[in-house]
C-alpha cells in the first residue's frame, strides 16, 4: 500500500523526503501543512534511514523498517500491560525481538480533532520497554510475526473505563443522536477520537484490533449499530479501503446468573452479530475471564486468538481461524439440532468431558407464565449438536453459555478455539404502526430489528406494536437508535422497557417538536428486541381501536 508522510513547516516551504531508492518532494500550504506519499514497498527488516529536508533543516530517522502496522485500541483490557498479566516473567524473558515494535499513544482528551500526537516514539521489543506495553497487543504481534516473519508495528491507543462513543467522531455521534450520559459534558463523547485516533490518520495501517464493550454492556441493544458506524467512519477517514477490523468478544465475568437474562451476554451477542459487518473477525474469550475481576490476567490467549483471526481471514495463512459460530437450528421432534460455522475437523470439548451450559426452552401451556430455559443434554452429532431434555417434548429454542459467567463452558473445535455464546431465535412477530388496522410494517422480529416511523404535519407519533398470538414478550425492549434530524424528541427517555399487556399491544407515544423551517416531517429509528417471554391468551377484539388517532 502507499505510505503517506505528513507534517508542518514554514508556509510555502519545499519539503523533500528520501527513503531507500525513493525521493519525493512537495510544498507546504499557506498554513505550513505538507503531505506526500511514498510508493508501496515490500516488507524489509533491514533498518534504513529516512531523511526529511527543507531548505534550512534536515531530520534523520534511523533504523526504519517496513512491515505490517496495526492499531490496537479500546478500553482497559487492551490497555492492560504485560507487567500486570499472568506469566509476566516468561513473556518478558522472551521479549527481545527488535522487529516487534510498539508506539504507545498518550492518553488525552480534546473537544476538537487534533492533527498531532503529544511526544511519543516507537520502541522495539525489549524487557525494559515491553513490560509497559499492552499485553494483548504484544501477544497479537507475536502471533503475526511468528507466521509472517516480517516487522510488526503496533500503534497502541487505549484507555480504561471508556465507552465506544468516546472513540467515535462527533459527526457520527451526532448523526445517530446517541444519548449522552448525564455525567458527561457535551464534548466528552468524541474526546478520545479527537486526540488518540484522529492524529493517526492517514498512517498506513493494515487494520485495527479492538477490545472494548465492558462500559457499554447496559446498552447492548445499541452496540452493534455503534460499532458498525465507528468502523465505517474510521475506514472512510483513513481512505485506505475496507481495512480489516478484528475485535475481542467480552470474556466471562461476574456472578453466574440463575435468571435467563444477562446484560453481559447480550453485549456478547451484539458482538457476535457484528460479524455481519464486512471485513471483520472476532476472537472469543469466554474461557479466560475471572468471576471477580473485569480484567482477566490471562492475556496471551486473547492476543494470540486475535492474531489467528487476522492470519486466517485476512492473510489467508490459517484454514481455521475462529471457534464454532452458531449458524442456524432445526427442531426435530423433542430435540433441537444446532448447526455451526468454523467447526474445523470437528466439534469437541476443551476438557474431554460432556458438553456443558446448553439449555432448552419449551412453550409454557399456562397463560401468563414465562417460557423458561432448562438445563439440557447436548450431544455432538457430526458437525452439529443435538440438544434435549427428557421432560421437554415441544422445544422452541436453545442457547449455549448465555450467561455473564458460564464457568466451565467447553464447546470448541479441532483447533481448540472456543465457541461463542449464542441463543437461537424464537418464533415471534409483531405488527407496527400508528394504527393497528393499518400497520406500517409486518415483520418477524428477531434481535435488533430497526423500524423507521415518520410523521407528517403532526407533533406526535403514536407507535403501536402488536404481537402475534402466543408470542409476545414479557418485556419488550425499545431502544432509540436515531432521534429526529429536524425535530426534538421529548416525553420518552431511551432504553425503556415496556411490558406488553394481554391485548398483545404495546403503546408507545413519542412527542416531536418539529422545526418547520427545516422540515415538516420527523423520523425515529427504533430497535425492538426480546427479553423474557410470556405466554398469554390475546384478546384482539379490545385492541382494534386502541391506538386509533
Short mmCIF file of C-alpha atoms in Angstrom, two decimals:
data_model
loop_
_atom_site.label_atom_id
_atom_site.label_comp_id
_atom_site.label_asym_id
_atom_site.label_seq_id
_atom_site.Cartn_x
_atom_site.Cartn_y
_atom_site.Cartn_z
CA UNK A 1 0.00 0.00 0.00
CA UNK A 2 1.14 3.63 -0.46
CA UNK A 3 2.80 5.19 2.59
CA UNK A 4 1.68 8.74 3.48
CA UNK A 5 4.03 11.09 5.33
CA UNK A 6 2.93 14.48 6.65
CA UNK A 7 3.95 17.29 8.96
CA UNK A 8 4.35 21.04 9.34
CA UNK A 9 6.96 23.61 8.39
CA UNK A 10 7.02 27.23 7.28
CA UNK A 11 4.25 28.21 4.84
CA UNK A 12 5.27 27.65 1.23
CA UNK A 13 8.42 25.72 2.18
CA UNK A 14 9.61 22.95 -0.14
CA UNK A 15 9.88 19.55 1.56
CA UNK A 16 11.91 16.58 0.31
CA UNK A 17 11.64 13.06 1.73
CA UNK A 18 14.12 10.30 0.89
CA UNK A 19 13.83 6.67 1.89
CA UNK A 20 15.57 3.76 0.22
CA UNK A 21 15.50 4.36 -3.53
CA UNK A 22 12.64 6.88 -3.35
CA UNK A 23 12.82 10.66 -3.20
CA UNK A 24 9.58 12.64 -3.18
CA UNK A 25 9.01 16.39 -2.90
CA UNK A 26 6.10 18.66 -2.12
CA UNK A 27 5.40 22.19 -0.95
CA UNK A 28 3.74 23.26 2.29
CA UNK A 29 0.42 25.08 2.07
CA UNK A 30 -0.32 28.55 3.44
CA UNK A 31 -0.68 27.16 6.94
CA UNK A 32 2.59 25.23 6.75
CA UNK A 33 0.98 21.79 6.40
CA UNK A 34 2.53 19.33 3.98
CA UNK A 35 1.82 15.76 2.91
CA UNK A 36 3.36 13.38 0.41
CA UNK A 37 3.22 9.69 -0.36
CA UNK A 38 5.88 7.04 -0.87
CA UNK A 39 5.14 4.26 -3.33
CA UNK A 40 4.25 0.81 -1.95
CA UNK A 41 7.23 -1.15 -0.64
CA UNK A 42 7.90 -4.78 0.15
CA UNK A 43 8.48 -5.73 3.78
CA UNK A 44 12.07 -5.09 4.77
CA UNK A 45 13.63 -5.93 8.14
CA UNK A 46 16.86 -4.10 7.32
CA UNK A 47 16.88 -0.77 9.11
CA UNK A 48 17.24 2.24 6.81
CA UNK A 49 17.44 5.99 7.26
CA UNK A 50 14.56 8.29 6.39
CA UNK A 51 15.50 11.88 5.53
CA UNK A 52 13.13 14.85 5.71
CA UNK A 53 14.67 18.04 4.31
CA UNK A 54 13.72 21.66 3.91
CA UNK A 55 15.99 24.49 2.78
CA UNK A 56 17.08 25.23 6.35
CA UNK A 57 16.69 21.95 8.17
CA UNK A 58 17.05 18.17 7.87
CA UNK A 59 15.56 15.48 10.14
CA UNK A 60 17.01 11.96 10.03
CA UNK A 61 15.09 8.97 11.39
CA UNK A 62 17.29 5.91 11.97
CA UNK A 63 16.63 2.19 11.69
CA UNK A 64 13.28 2.50 9.93
CA UNK A 65 11.87 -0.87 8.81
CA UNK A 66 8.93 -1.75 6.55
CA UNK A 67 6.29 -4.21 7.72
CA UNK A 68 2.75 -4.70 8.97
CA UNK A 69 1.24 -1.97 11.16
CA UNK A 70 -1.94 -2.44 13.22
CA UNK A 71 -3.81 -0.09 15.51
CA UNK A 72 -4.72 -1.76 18.82
CA UNK A 73 -7.45 0.24 20.53
CA UNK A 74 -10.23 0.00 23.10
CA UNK A 75 -10.52 0.26 26.85
CA UNK A 76 -8.71 -1.20 29.85
CA UNK A 77 -8.31 -4.80 28.71
CA UNK A 78 -6.46 -3.56 25.63
CA UNK A 79 -4.59 -1.15 27.89
CA UNK A 80 -3.61 -3.85 30.42
CA UNK A 81 0.16 -4.19 30.47
CA UNK A 82 2.50 -7.18 30.47
CA UNK A 83 3.83 -6.45 33.97
CA UNK A 84 0.30 -6.87 35.39
CA UNK A 85 -0.51 -10.05 33.46
CA UNK A 86 -0.13 -13.76 34.03
CA UNK A 87 3.26 -15.36 33.32
CA UNK A 88 4.94 -11.97 33.03
CA UNK A 89 8.41 -13.36 33.86
CA UNK A 90 8.24 -15.82 30.97
CA UNK A 91 6.94 -13.25 28.50
CA UNK A 92 9.47 -10.59 29.44
CA UNK A 93 12.35 -13.06 29.18
CA UNK A 94 11.27 -13.72 25.58
CA UNK A 95 10.75 -10.04 24.70
CA UNK A 96 13.93 -9.48 22.71
CA UNK A 97 12.74 -9.08 19.14
CA UNK A 98 13.74 -5.76 17.52
CA UNK A 99 11.27 -6.41 14.70
CA UNK A 100 8.25 -6.23 17.03
CA UNK A 101 7.67 -2.57 17.83
CA UNK A 102 5.02 -0.57 19.65
CA UNK A 103 4.02 3.10 19.65
CA UNK A 104 2.15 3.99 22.87
CA UNK A 105 -0.27 6.86 22.21
CA UNK A 106 -0.50 9.18 25.24
CA UNK A 107 -3.92 9.44 26.88
CA UNK A 108 -5.56 12.80 26.30
CA UNK A 109 -8.91 14.40 25.55
CA UNK A 110 -9.99 17.35 23.42
CA UNK A 111 -13.21 18.88 22.17
CA UNK A 112 -11.94 19.13 18.58
CA UNK A 113 -9.95 16.69 16.38
CA UNK A 114 -6.19 17.14 16.77
CA UNK A 115 -3.63 16.87 13.98
CA UNK A 116 -0.61 15.78 16.00
CA UNK A 117 0.19 13.47 18.90
CA UNK A 118 1.95 14.57 22.07
CA UNK A 119 5.58 13.46 22.26
CA UNK A 120 5.79 9.70 21.79
CA UNK A 121 8.05 7.34 19.90
CA UNK A 122 8.38 3.79 18.65
CA UNK A 123 10.22 1.25 20.79
CA UNK A 124 11.48 -2.21 19.91
CA UNK A 125 10.61 -5.28 21.97
CA UNK A 126 12.92 -5.50 24.98
CA UNK A 127 12.12 -6.38 28.62
CA UNK A 128 12.68 -2.78 29.69
CA UNK A 129 10.06 -1.50 27.22
CA UNK A 130 7.76 -4.46 26.81
CA UNK A 131 6.79 -4.69 30.49
CA UNK A 132 4.81 -1.46 29.99
CA UNK A 133 3.23 -2.50 26.68
CA UNK A 134 -0.30 -3.68 26.01
CA UNK A 135 -0.29 -7.39 26.78
CA UNK A 136 -2.99 -8.19 24.23
CA UNK A 137 -1.27 -6.03 21.62
CA UNK A 138 2.10 -7.66 22.24
CA UNK A 139 0.83 -11.24 22.02
CA UNK A 140 -1.13 -10.28 18.89
CA UNK A 141 2.13 -9.01 17.35
CA UNK A 142 3.94 -12.19 18.42
CA UNK A 143 1.41 -14.38 16.63
CA UNK A 144 1.69 -12.31 13.45
CA UNK A 145 5.49 -12.25 13.50
CA UNK A 146 5.90 -15.97 14.06
CA UNK A 147 3.88 -16.67 10.91
CA UNK A 148 4.74 -13.74 8.62
CA UNK A 149 8.40 -13.22 9.61
CA UNK A 150 8.22 -9.51 8.80
CA UNK A 151 8.43 -6.44 11.06
CA UNK A 152 5.25 -5.90 13.08
CA UNK A 153 4.31 -2.48 14.40
CA UNK A 154 1.53 -1.88 16.94
CA UNK A 155 0.07 1.60 17.44
CA UNK A 156 -1.35 1.21 20.94
CA UNK A 157 -4.19 3.65 21.58
CA UNK A 158 -6.35 2.56 24.51
CA UNK A 159 -7.79 3.95 27.73
CA UNK A 160 -9.67 2.25 30.56
CA UNK A 161 -13.31 2.78 31.56
CA UNK A 162 -14.29 4.29 28.22
CA UNK A 163 -17.39 3.87 26.07
CA UNK A 164 -17.42 3.32 22.33
CA UNK A 165 -18.98 6.78 21.84
CA UNK A 166 -15.74 8.32 23.12
CA UNK A 167 -13.80 6.63 20.29
CA UNK A 168 -16.33 7.73 17.67
CA UNK A 169 -16.21 11.02 15.78
CA UNK A 170 -18.60 13.80 16.72
CA UNK A 171 -20.18 13.68 13.27
CA UNK A 172 -21.17 10.03 13.69
CA UNK A 173 -22.36 10.55 17.26
CA UNK A 174 -24.48 13.48 16.11
CA UNK A 175 -25.85 11.57 13.13
CA UNK A 176 -27.05 8.70 15.29
CA UNK A 177 -28.10 11.02 18.11
CA UNK A 178 -26.72 8.72 20.79
CA UNK A 179 -27.87 9.66 24.26
CA UNK A 180 -25.17 11.43 26.29
CA UNK A 181 -24.94 10.15 29.89
CA UNK A 182 -25.71 12.81 32.49
CA UNK A 183 -22.19 12.69 33.91
CA UNK A 184 -20.66 13.62 30.53
CA UNK A 185 -20.19 17.12 29.21
CA UNK A 186 -21.17 17.86 25.62
CA UNK A 187 -17.64 17.33 24.26
CA UNK A 188 -16.77 14.08 26.01
CA UNK A 189 -18.44 11.54 23.67
CA UNK A 190 -15.81 12.06 20.93
CA UNK A 191 -12.93 13.35 23.04
CA UNK A 192 -10.73 10.25 22.64
CA UNK A 193 -11.33 10.02 18.91
CA UNK A 194 -10.16 13.62 18.69
CA UNK A 195 -6.84 13.02 20.48
CA UNK A 196 -5.98 9.32 20.18
CA UNK A 197 -7.36 8.36 16.75
CA UNK A 198 -7.64 11.47 14.54
CA UNK A 199 -3.91 12.32 14.77
CA UNK A 200 -3.04 8.81 13.50
CA UNK A 201 -4.91 9.35 10.22
CA UNK A 202 -3.75 8.65 7.46
CA UNK A 203 -0.88 6.45 8.75
CA UNK A 204 -0.50 3.39 6.53
CA UNK A 205 -2.07 0.57 8.56
CA UNK A 206 -3.07 -2.98 7.75
CA UNK A 207 -6.03 -2.93 10.12
CA UNK A 208 -7.42 -2.44 13.62
CA UNK A 209 -7.62 -4.78 16.61
CA UNK A 210 -10.31 -3.68 19.10
CA UNK A 211 -11.07 -4.76 22.68
CA UNK A 212 -13.92 -2.79 24.21
CA UNK A 213 -17.52 -3.17 25.33
CA UNK A 214 -17.40 -3.54 29.09
CA UNK A 215 -18.57 0.06 29.59
CA UNK A 216 -21.39 -0.39 27.06
CA UNK A 217 -22.92 -3.63 28.29
CA UNK A 218 -26.01 -1.92 29.71
CA UNK A 219 -26.73 -0.57 26.23
CA UNK A 220 -26.23 -3.83 24.35
CA UNK A 221 -29.17 -3.12 22.04
CA UNK A 222 -27.27 -0.21 20.52
CA UNK A 223 -23.79 -1.69 20.41
CA UNK A 224 -23.91 -3.44 17.04
CA UNK A 225 -25.04 -0.23 15.36
CA UNK A 226 -22.48 1.84 17.27
CA UNK A 227 -19.56 -0.42 16.41
CA UNK A 228 -20.52 -0.67 12.74
CA UNK A 229 -20.87 3.11 12.48
CA UNK A 230 -17.47 3.64 14.11
CA UNK A 231 -15.78 1.08 11.84
CA UNK A 232 -17.09 2.66 8.64
CA UNK A 233 -16.24 6.16 9.84
CA UNK A 234 -12.66 5.17 10.61
CA UNK A 235 -12.33 3.42 7.25
CA UNK A 236 -13.67 6.42 5.36
CA UNK A 237 -11.40 8.86 7.17
CA UNK A 238 -8.30 6.69 6.68
CA UNK A 239 -9.01 6.42 2.97
CA UNK A 240 -7.34 3.00 2.72
CA UNK A 241 -10.38 0.99 1.75
CA UNK A 242 -12.25 -1.52 3.86
CA UNK A 243 -9.31 -2.41 6.07
CA UNK A 244 -9.63 -5.41 8.44
CA UNK A 245 -11.28 -4.82 11.80
CA UNK A 246 -10.91 -7.63 14.33
CA UNK A 247 -12.21 -7.49 17.87
CA UNK A 248 -12.41 -9.43 21.12
CA UNK A 249 -15.76 -10.68 22.35
CA UNK A 250 -16.07 -9.91 26.06
CA UNK A 251 -14.61 -12.52 28.40
CA UNK A 252 -16.78 -14.17 31.02
CA UNK A 253 -17.18 -12.05 34.13
CA UNK A 254 -19.26 -11.69 37.29
CA UNK A 255 -21.63 -13.97 39.08
CA UNK A 256 -23.16 -16.95 37.38
CA UNK A 257 -26.74 -15.82 36.82
CA UNK A 258 -29.61 -18.11 37.77
CA UNK A 259 -32.00 -15.90 35.79
CA UNK A 260 -32.02 -16.19 32.00
CA UNK A 261 -31.27 -12.54 31.27
CA UNK A 262 -27.76 -11.15 31.37
CA UNK A 263 -26.72 -7.74 30.08
CA UNK A 264 -23.18 -9.09 29.69
CA UNK A 265 -24.44 -11.94 27.50
CA UNK A 266 -26.48 -9.52 25.41
CA UNK A 267 -23.35 -7.46 24.71
CA UNK A 268 -21.54 -10.64 23.69
CA UNK A 269 -24.48 -11.41 21.41
CA UNK A 270 -24.24 -7.93 19.87
CA UNK A 271 -20.56 -8.58 19.19
CA UNK A 272 -21.38 -11.93 17.59
CA UNK A 273 -23.97 -10.24 15.37
CA UNK A 274 -21.42 -7.58 14.43
CA UNK A 275 -19.66 -10.19 12.29
CA UNK A 276 -22.30 -9.34 9.71
CA UNK A 277 -20.31 -6.18 9.06
CA UNK A 278 -17.90 -6.59 6.11
CA UNK A 279 -14.25 -7.47 6.63
CA UNK A 280 -14.49 -8.18 10.35
CA UNK A 281 -13.40 -11.09 12.55
CA UNK A 282 -13.82 -11.90 16.23
CA UNK A 283 -11.72 -13.59 18.91
CA UNK A 284 -13.78 -15.42 21.55
CA UNK A 285 -12.62 -15.06 25.18
CA UNK A 286 -15.46 -16.82 27.03
CA UNK A 287 -12.98 -19.19 28.72
CA UNK A 288 -10.32 -16.79 30.02
CA UNK A 289 -12.31 -14.48 32.31
CA UNK A 290 -12.48 -14.24 36.10
CA UNK A 291 -15.64 -14.05 38.18
CA UNK A 292 -14.45 -11.25 40.44
CA UNK A 293 -12.15 -9.28 38.13
CA UNK A 294 -13.18 -7.50 34.95
CA UNK A 295 -9.52 -7.57 33.90
CA UNK A 296 -8.60 -11.23 33.35
CA UNK A 297 -4.88 -11.71 33.78
CA UNK A 298 -4.52 -14.32 31.03
CA UNK A 299 -3.91 -12.01 28.08
CA UNK A 300 -1.82 -14.32 25.91
CA UNK A 301 -4.74 -16.47 24.67
CA UNK A 302 -6.68 -13.32 23.77
CA UNK A 303 -3.84 -11.71 21.83
CA UNK A 304 -2.96 -14.97 20.12
CA UNK A 305 -6.57 -15.52 19.04
CA UNK A 306 -6.68 -12.04 17.56
CA UNK A 307 -3.55 -12.96 15.63
CA UNK A 308 -5.05 -16.25 14.48
CA UNK A 309 -8.16 -14.40 13.28
CA UNK A 310 -6.04 -11.93 11.31
CA UNK A 311 -3.83 -14.67 9.85
CA UNK A 312 -6.82 -16.74 8.78
CA UNK A 313 -9.30 -14.25 7.40
CA UNK A 314 -7.04 -11.50 6.07
CA UNK A 315 -3.62 -13.06 5.41
CA UNK A 316 -5.06 -16.44 4.33
CA UNK A 317 -2.45 -18.30 6.39
CA UNK A 318 -4.83 -20.33 8.59
CA UNK A 319 -7.69 -22.51 7.41
CA UNK A 320 -9.44 -22.43 10.78
CA UNK A 321 -9.26 -19.05 12.49
CA UNK A 322 -12.37 -18.92 14.69
CA UNK A 323 -14.14 -21.06 17.23
CA UNK A 324 -17.54 -22.54 16.29
CA UNK A 325 -20.12 -19.86 15.50
CA UNK A 326 -23.87 -20.53 15.62
CA UNK A 327 -25.48 -20.57 12.16
CA UNK A 328 -28.99 -21.99 12.46
CA UNK A 329 -31.16 -24.54 14.25
CA UNK A 330 -33.81 -27.11 13.38
CA UNK A 331 -36.45 -28.63 15.62
CA UNK A 332 -36.55 -32.42 15.31
CA UNK A 333 -39.46 -33.78 17.37
CA UNK A 334 -38.39 -33.33 21.00
CA UNK A 335 -34.84 -32.21 20.15
CA UNK A 336 -33.15 -29.20 18.65
CA UNK A 337 -30.30 -29.64 16.19
CA UNK A 338 -27.79 -26.77 16.05
CA UNK A 339 -25.57 -26.04 13.06
CA UNK A 340 -22.25 -24.17 13.18
CA UNK A 341 -19.65 -22.48 11.03
CA UNK A 342 -15.92 -22.87 11.73
CA UNK A 343 -16.08 -26.44 13.03
CA UNK A 344 -12.64 -27.30 11.61
CA UNK A 345 -12.08 -31.04 11.60
CA UNK A 346 -14.90 -31.48 14.06
CA UNK A 347 -16.60 -30.26 17.22
CA UNK A 348 -15.26 -31.36 20.59
CA UNK A 349 -14.91 -30.28 24.20
CA UNK A 350 -11.89 -28.48 25.56
CA UNK A 351 -11.65 -30.74 28.63
CA UNK A 352 -12.72 -34.09 27.22
CA UNK A 353 -15.88 -34.04 29.32
CA UNK A 354 -19.54 -33.86 28.34
CA UNK A 355 -20.82 -30.62 26.89
CA UNK A 356 -21.88 -28.07 29.49
CA UNK A 357 -24.04 -24.94 29.54
CA UNK A 358 -26.59 -25.93 26.94
CA UNK A 359 -30.20 -25.06 27.77
CA UNK A 360 -33.53 -25.66 26.06
CA UNK A 361 -36.91 -23.89 26.23
CA UNK A 362 -40.46 -25.14 25.76
CA UNK A 363 -43.73 -23.28 25.22
CA UNK A 364 -45.50 -22.90 28.53
CA UNK A 365 -49.16 -24.04 28.25
CA UNK A 366 -50.25 -21.92 31.22
CA UNK A 367 -51.32 -18.39 30.20
CA UNK A 368 -49.28 -15.66 31.82
CA UNK A 369 -46.30 -17.90 32.63
CA UNK A 370 -42.82 -17.48 31.24
CA UNK A 371 -41.36 -19.90 28.74
CA UNK A 372 -38.22 -20.67 30.73
CA UNK A 373 -34.99 -22.37 29.81
CA UNK A 374 -33.98 -25.64 31.46
CA UNK A 375 -30.63 -27.47 31.59
CA UNK A 376 -30.22 -29.69 28.56
CA UNK A 377 -28.22 -32.68 27.44
CA UNK A 378 -26.11 -31.80 24.43
CA UNK A 379 -24.50 -34.42 22.20
CA UNK A 380 -22.09 -33.87 19.33
CA UNK A 381 -23.51 -35.44 16.16
CA UNK A 382 -21.10 -34.92 13.27
CA UNK A 383 -20.75 -31.18 12.74
CA UNK A 384 -23.96 -30.47 14.65
CA UNK A 385 -25.16 -30.68 18.25
CA UNK A 386 -28.41 -32.27 19.40
CA UNK A 387 -29.96 -30.62 22.45
CA UNK A 388 -32.71 -32.20 24.52
CA UNK A 389 -34.31 -32.59 27.93
CA UNK A 390 -36.37 -35.71 28.80
CA UNK A 391 -39.08 -33.51 30.36
CA UNK A 392 -39.47 -31.24 27.31
CA UNK A 393 -41.45 -32.61 24.38
CA UNK A 394 -42.05 -29.44 22.33
CA UNK A 395 -38.88 -27.36 22.37
CA UNK A 396 -38.86 -23.92 20.78
CA UNK A 397 -35.35 -22.58 21.44
CA UNK A 398 -31.90 -23.40 22.76
CA UNK A 399 -28.89 -21.48 23.94
CA UNK A 400 -25.28 -22.01 24.96
CA UNK A 401 -23.25 -20.20 27.64
CA UNK A 402 -25.71 -17.31 27.51
CA UNK A 403 -24.75 -16.09 30.94
CA UNK A 404 -22.41 -13.49 32.35
CA UNK A 405 -20.02 -16.11 33.66
CA UNK A 406 -20.72 -19.63 32.35
CA UNK A 407 -17.84 -21.24 34.18
CA UNK A 408 -16.76 -24.50 32.62
CA UNK A 409 -18.35 -23.95 29.18
CA UNK A 410 -16.35 -26.24 26.96
CA UNK A 411 -17.51 -26.37 23.34
CA UNK A 412 -14.67 -25.85 20.88
CA UNK A 413 -13.40 -27.06 17.51
CA UNK A 414 -10.45 -29.20 16.46
CA UNK A 415 -8.12 -26.20 16.85
CA UNK A 416 -9.28 -25.82 20.49
CA UNK A 417 -10.76 -22.42 19.67
CA UNK A 418 -13.79 -21.87 21.93
CA UNK A 419 -17.35 -21.45 20.64
CA UNK A 420 -19.08 -18.12 21.03
CA UNK A 421 -22.07 -17.93 23.39
CA UNK A 422 -25.36 -17.80 21.46
CA UNK A 423 -29.10 -18.27 21.62
CA UNK A 424 -31.38 -19.41 18.84
CA UNK A 425 -34.22 -17.17 17.77
CA UNK A 426 -37.78 -17.77 18.92
CA UNK A 427 -40.83 -17.68 16.68
CA UNK A 428 -42.27 -14.29 17.41
CA UNK A 429 -43.55 -11.45 15.27
CA UNK A 430 -45.11 -8.02 15.54
CA UNK A 431 -47.23 -5.56 13.63
CA UNK A 432 -46.10 -1.96 13.94
CA UNK A 433 -47.90 1.22 13.06
CA UNK A 434 -49.72 4.37 14.08
CA UNK A 435 -52.95 2.41 13.82
CA UNK A 436 -53.11 -1.39 14.28
CA UNK A 437 -55.72 -1.59 11.49
CA UNK A 438 -53.24 -0.03 9.06
CA UNK A 439 -49.82 -1.29 10.12
CA UNK A 440 -46.67 0.27 8.83
CA UNK A 441 -44.84 -2.99 8.69
CA UNK A 442 -45.45 -6.67 9.38
CA UNK A 443 -42.25 -8.47 10.18
CA UNK A 444 -40.71 -11.32 12.13
CA UNK A 445 -38.90 -9.57 14.94
CA UNK A 446 -35.54 -11.05 15.72
CA UNK A 447 -33.00 -9.35 17.93
CA UNK A 448 -32.19 -5.81 16.76
CA UNK A 449 -34.85 -5.12 14.14
CA UNK A 450 -34.84 -1.49 13.05
CA UNK A 451 -38.14 0.29 12.38
CA UNK A 452 -38.49 3.72 10.83
CA UNK A 453 -41.58 5.70 11.79
CA UNK A 454 -42.36 9.03 10.15
CA UNK A 455 -44.92 11.71 10.96
CA UNK A 456 -46.03 14.49 8.60
CA UNK A 457 -47.52 17.79 9.74
CA UNK A 458 -48.07 16.39 13.22
CA UNK A 459 -46.40 16.86 16.55
CA UNK A 460 -46.80 13.34 17.90
CA UNK A 461 -46.17 9.75 16.92
CA UNK A 462 -48.30 7.01 18.43
CA UNK A 463 -46.44 3.81 17.77
CA UNK A 464 -48.39 0.60 18.22
CA UNK A 465 -46.57 -2.71 18.44
CA UNK A 466 -48.97 -5.61 18.04
CA UNK A 467 -47.54 -9.01 18.87
CA UNK A 468 -48.64 -12.21 17.18
CA UNK A 469 -50.68 -14.70 19.22
CA UNK A 470 -48.83 -16.56 21.97
CA UNK A 471 -45.53 -14.94 21.12
CA UNK A 472 -45.44 -11.64 22.94
CA UNK A 473 -42.51 -10.98 25.25
CA UNK A 474 -42.97 -10.27 28.90
CA UNK A 475 -40.55 -7.40 28.45
CA UNK A 476 -40.20 -5.86 25.01
CA UNK A 477 -37.25 -3.50 24.94
CA UNK A 478 -37.30 -0.47 22.66
CA UNK A 479 -34.04 1.39 22.14
CA UNK A 480 -33.96 4.68 20.26
CA UNK A 481 -31.24 4.38 17.65
CA UNK A 482 -31.82 7.69 15.88
CA UNK A 483 -33.65 10.76 17.04
CA UNK A 484 -35.38 13.14 14.59
CA UNK A 485 -32.90 15.10 12.50
CA UNK A 486 -35.30 18.04 12.15
CA UNK A 487 -37.04 17.95 15.47
CA UNK A 488 -36.75 17.48 19.20
CA UNK A 489 -37.84 14.22 20.79
CA UNK A 490 -39.49 14.60 24.20
CA UNK A 491 -41.63 12.64 26.58
CA UNK A 492 -39.94 9.23 26.34
CA UNK A 493 -36.42 8.56 27.62
CA UNK A 494 -34.39 5.96 25.69
CA UNK A 495 -33.89 2.33 26.66
CA UNK A 496 -37.20 1.99 28.49
CA UNK A 497 -38.68 -1.45 28.98
CA UNK A 498 -42.38 -1.66 28.16
CA UNK A 499 -44.47 -4.51 29.49
CA UNK A 500 -46.83 -5.90 26.86
CA UNK A 501 -50.44 -6.21 28.00
CA UNK A 502 -52.85 -9.04 27.27
CA UNK A 503 -54.08 -7.39 24.10
CA UNK A 504 -50.65 -8.02 22.58
CA UNK A 505 -50.35 -4.26 22.10
CA UNK A 506 -47.56 -2.03 23.33
CA UNK A 507 -48.49 1.64 23.22
CA UNK A 508 -45.53 3.99 22.89
CA UNK A 509 -46.01 7.71 22.43
CA UNK A 510 -43.24 9.96 21.15
CA UNK A 511 -43.81 13.71 21.19
CA UNK A 512 -41.87 15.52 18.49
CA UNK A 513 -41.47 19.26 18.18
CA UNK A 514 -40.75 19.88 14.50
CA UNK A 515 -38.68 22.78 13.29
CA UNK A 516 -40.93 23.83 10.43
CA UNK A 517 -38.24 25.96 8.85
CA UNK A 518 -36.23 22.85 8.10
CA UNK A 519 -38.79 20.13 7.56
CA UNK A 520 -42.37 19.14 8.13
CA UNK A 521 -41.50 15.55 8.98
CA UNK A 522 -39.57 13.67 11.61
CA UNK A 523 -38.24 10.12 11.67
CA UNK A 524 -37.29 7.85 14.53
CA UNK A 525 -35.39 4.59 14.16
CA UNK A 526 -36.22 2.17 16.96
CA UNK A 527 -34.64 -1.12 17.90
CA UNK A 528 -37.13 -3.77 19.06
CA UNK A 529 -35.56 -6.68 20.85
CA UNK A 530 -36.52 -9.54 23.06
CA UNK A 531 -36.21 -10.06 26.76
CA UNK A 532 -38.04 -12.81 28.67
CA UNK A 533 -41.04 -14.45 27.03
CA UNK A 534 -44.53 -14.64 28.46
CA UNK A 535 -47.39 -16.69 27.04
CA UNK A 536 -50.85 -15.11 27.12
CA UNK A 537 -54.23 -15.60 25.53
CA UNK A 538 -54.65 -12.42 23.49
CA UNK A 539 -57.94 -10.58 23.07
CA UNK A 540 -57.77 -8.82 19.72
CA UNK A 541 -61.36 -7.56 19.89
CA UNK A 542 -60.43 -4.99 22.51
CA UNK A 543 -57.28 -3.96 20.68
CA UNK A 544 -58.73 -2.80 17.36
CA UNK A 545 -59.11 0.86 18.25
CA UNK A 546 -56.53 1.16 20.99
CA UNK A 547 -54.19 3.38 19.03
CA UNK A 548 -56.58 4.94 16.54
CA UNK A 549 -55.71 8.59 16.13
#
